[in-house]
Every structure is written in C-alpha cells, then in structure tokens.
Coordinates of C-alpha atoms in Angstrom, one line a residue:
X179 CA 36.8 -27.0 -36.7
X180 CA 36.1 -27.8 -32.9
X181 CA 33.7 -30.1 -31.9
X182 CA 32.8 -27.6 -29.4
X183 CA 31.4 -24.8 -31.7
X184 CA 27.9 -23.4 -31.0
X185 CA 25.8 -24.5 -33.9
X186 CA 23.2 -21.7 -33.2
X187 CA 21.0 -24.8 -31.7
X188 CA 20.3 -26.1 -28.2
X189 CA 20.5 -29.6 -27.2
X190 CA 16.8 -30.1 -27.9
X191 CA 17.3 -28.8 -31.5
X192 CA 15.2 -25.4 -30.5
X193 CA 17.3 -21.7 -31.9
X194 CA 19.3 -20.4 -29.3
X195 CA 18.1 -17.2 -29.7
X196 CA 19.7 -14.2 -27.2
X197 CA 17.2 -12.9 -24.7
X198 CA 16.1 -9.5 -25.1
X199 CA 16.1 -7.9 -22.2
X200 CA 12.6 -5.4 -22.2
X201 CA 12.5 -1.9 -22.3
X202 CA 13.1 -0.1 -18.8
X203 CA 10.1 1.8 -17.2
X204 CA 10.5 4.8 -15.9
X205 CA 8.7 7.4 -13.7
X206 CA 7.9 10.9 -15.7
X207 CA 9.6 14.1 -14.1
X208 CA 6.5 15.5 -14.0
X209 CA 4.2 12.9 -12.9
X210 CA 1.9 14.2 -10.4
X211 CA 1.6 10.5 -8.8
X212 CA 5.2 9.6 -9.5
X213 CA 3.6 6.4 -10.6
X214 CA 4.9 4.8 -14.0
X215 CA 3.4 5.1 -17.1
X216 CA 3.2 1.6 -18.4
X217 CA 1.5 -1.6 -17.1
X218 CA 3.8 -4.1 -15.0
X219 CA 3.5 -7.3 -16.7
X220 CA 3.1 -10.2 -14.9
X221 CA 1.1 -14.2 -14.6
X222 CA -1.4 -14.9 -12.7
X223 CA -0.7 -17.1 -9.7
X224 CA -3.9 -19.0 -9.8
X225 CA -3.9 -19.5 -13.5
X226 CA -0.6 -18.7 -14.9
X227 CA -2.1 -16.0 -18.0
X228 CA -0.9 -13.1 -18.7
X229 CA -1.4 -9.9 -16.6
X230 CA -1.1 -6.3 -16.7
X231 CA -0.9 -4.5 -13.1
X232 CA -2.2 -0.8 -13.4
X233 CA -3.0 1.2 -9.8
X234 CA -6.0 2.6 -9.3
X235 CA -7.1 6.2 -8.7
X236 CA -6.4 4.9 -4.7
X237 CA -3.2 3.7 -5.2
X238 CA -3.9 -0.2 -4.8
X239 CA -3.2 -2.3 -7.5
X240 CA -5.6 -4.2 -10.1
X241 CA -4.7 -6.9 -12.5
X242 CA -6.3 -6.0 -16.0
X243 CA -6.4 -8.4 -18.7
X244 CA -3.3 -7.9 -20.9
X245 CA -5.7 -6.8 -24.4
X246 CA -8.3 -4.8 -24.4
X247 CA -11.9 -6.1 -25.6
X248 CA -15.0 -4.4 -27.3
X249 CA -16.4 -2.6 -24.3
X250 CA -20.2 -3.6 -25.9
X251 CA -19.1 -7.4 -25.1
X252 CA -18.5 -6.1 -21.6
X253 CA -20.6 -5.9 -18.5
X254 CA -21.0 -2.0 -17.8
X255 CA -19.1 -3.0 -14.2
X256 CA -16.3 -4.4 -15.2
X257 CA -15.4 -2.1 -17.7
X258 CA -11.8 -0.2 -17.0
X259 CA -9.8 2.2 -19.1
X260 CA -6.4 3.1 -18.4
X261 CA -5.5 6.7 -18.2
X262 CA -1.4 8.1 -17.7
X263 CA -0.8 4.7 -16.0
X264 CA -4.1 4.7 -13.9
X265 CA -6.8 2.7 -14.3
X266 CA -10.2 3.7 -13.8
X267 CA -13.4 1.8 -13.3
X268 CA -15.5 2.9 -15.5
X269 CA -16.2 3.3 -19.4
X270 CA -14.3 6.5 -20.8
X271 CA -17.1 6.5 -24.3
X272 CA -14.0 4.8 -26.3
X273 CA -15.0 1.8 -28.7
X274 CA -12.5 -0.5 -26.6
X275 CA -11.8 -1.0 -22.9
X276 CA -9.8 -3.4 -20.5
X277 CA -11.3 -5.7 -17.9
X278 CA -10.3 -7.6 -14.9
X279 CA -8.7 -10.4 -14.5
X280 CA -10.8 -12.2 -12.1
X281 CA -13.5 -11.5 -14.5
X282 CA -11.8 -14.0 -16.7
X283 CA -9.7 -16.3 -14.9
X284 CA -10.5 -19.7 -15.1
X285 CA -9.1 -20.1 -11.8
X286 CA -12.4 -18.4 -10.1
X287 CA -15.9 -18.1 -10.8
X288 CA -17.0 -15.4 -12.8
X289 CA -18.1 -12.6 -10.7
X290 CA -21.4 -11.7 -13.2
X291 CA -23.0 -13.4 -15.6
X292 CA -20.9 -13.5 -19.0
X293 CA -21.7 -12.4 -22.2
X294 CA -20.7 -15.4 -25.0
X295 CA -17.7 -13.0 -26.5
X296 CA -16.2 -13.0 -22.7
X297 CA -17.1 -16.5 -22.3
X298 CA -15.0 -17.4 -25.0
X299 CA -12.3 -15.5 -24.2
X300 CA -12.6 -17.0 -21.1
X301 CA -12.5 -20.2 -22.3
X302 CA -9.4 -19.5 -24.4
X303 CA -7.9 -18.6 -21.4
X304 CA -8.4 -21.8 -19.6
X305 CA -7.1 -24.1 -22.6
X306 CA -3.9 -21.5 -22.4
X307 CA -4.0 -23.1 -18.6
X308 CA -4.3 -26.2 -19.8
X309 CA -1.7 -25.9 -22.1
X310 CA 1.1 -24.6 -19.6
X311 CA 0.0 -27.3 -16.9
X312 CA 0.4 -30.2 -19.2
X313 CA 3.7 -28.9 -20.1
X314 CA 4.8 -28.1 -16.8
X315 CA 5.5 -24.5 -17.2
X316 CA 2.7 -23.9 -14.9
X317 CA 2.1 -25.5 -11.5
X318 CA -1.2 -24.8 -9.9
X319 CA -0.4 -23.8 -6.3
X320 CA -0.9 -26.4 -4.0
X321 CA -4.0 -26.7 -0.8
X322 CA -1.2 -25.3 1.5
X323 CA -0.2 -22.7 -0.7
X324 CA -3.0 -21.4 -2.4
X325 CA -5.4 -18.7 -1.0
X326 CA -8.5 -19.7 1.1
X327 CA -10.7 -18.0 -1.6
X328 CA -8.5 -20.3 -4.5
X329 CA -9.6 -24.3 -4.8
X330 CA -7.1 -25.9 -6.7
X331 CA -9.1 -28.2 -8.5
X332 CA -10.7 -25.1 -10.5
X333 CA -6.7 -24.3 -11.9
X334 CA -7.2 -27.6 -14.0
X335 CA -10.0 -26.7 -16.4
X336 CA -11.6 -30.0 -18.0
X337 CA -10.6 -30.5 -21.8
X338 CA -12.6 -29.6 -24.0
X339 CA -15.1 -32.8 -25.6
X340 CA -15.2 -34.0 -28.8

C-alpha cells in the first residue's frame, strides 16, 4: 500500500468531504420581472451572518434575514414577506414573516426599539460574530475600508458575563 493514499482525512484530522456544488438559479420563462425566484445567499460585510438578498417591488436590493421569525415578535415596520422572488414591506396576514438585516445586525444600532424575541435573536447573532472573529473566518473591515455609517468597534460585540 502507498504511503501516499488518501485516508479520507485532512491533515488536521477533519473528513475530507467533496464540496457540493448548490443548485443553479434560474430565471422563469415566464417571469414578468425576469428576476430569479430564489434568494441570493450571501454574509454580511459588517458582521459576517448569514443573508438572503431579495429585490424589492423597485428593483433595488434588500438583505432579509436568512429565517423567517413570528411576525407578532416583529415591529409592524419591519415586517417583509417574500412573494415570486420579491420582497415586499409589509405583513401579507401569514403567521410568519422575514425581516431586515440591519434590524438585527450587531454590527449597527437597531433601527426601533426591539422586542426581547428579536433581541435575542439578535444577540445570537452577535455571539455567531464573535465566534467567526475569534476564529478568523471573519475579519471586521477595517477604519479605511468600512463604510462611514459602519464603526468597527461595534463588529466586536463584548462576551457575554458570567
């Protein structure tokens, strides 16, 4: 036997598992917007969490949070429900709807005051930013790189107390 052959493992010990590549999107034939159907997934650059980019009824872009949350834990303005690929901002009666990003980042102050089942999930969010900083999957972006609206020092959320 070679010394050579792939024991399944990486150097570190972690599977070497083959990376699947994600469905394709596509644009529906008879789209009237010609827009896709499914959310472009992304990470935040201020925070590095997971986002969904929908467009909007006037074709700009908004970054959604990637699950959506029990729209009576949500302020009635930053509810959004997405619709053939759009998202609208508004409430569409259903049980469940999605809401923005910046609502939650921890990378920015929240926009209106938050109700303590969004506070928490914000809070989640900002140990998940804790998490990727400390292990260098996420850098915050630096003074000269970051947005005037962005202060770095907000990226780094304190750890949580005993």
């Amino acid at each position: 036997m070679s010394s050579t052959a792939s024991s399944g493992r990486r150097w570190d010990g972690t599977p070497n598992r083959p990376h699947h590549r994600q469905r394709a999107l596509c644009v529906a034939s008879d789209s009237p917007t010609r827009l896709v159907h499914s959310a472009q997934p992304s990470r935040c650059c201020d925070c590095g969490n997971r986002i969904d980019w929908h467009t909007r009824p006037d074709a700009r872009p908004v970054s959604l949070h990637p699950q959506e949350v029990d729209a009576t834990t949500v302020p009635a303005a930053s509810r959004w429900h997405v619709s053939s690929g759009i998202a609208h901002p508004a409430h569409d009666g259903t049980p469940w709807c999605r809401i923005p990003h910046l609502a939650l980042c921890p990378a920015h102050t929240a926009p209106t005051p938050l109700t303590p089942q969004i506070a928490a999930l914000r809070r989640h969010l900002a140990l998940n930013t804790r998490r990727l900083l400390d292990s260098g999957t996420f850098t915050s972006p630096t003074p000269d790189t970051a947005s005037p609206a962005t202060v770095p020092e907000l990226c780094r959320p304190a750890r949580p107390g005993p």
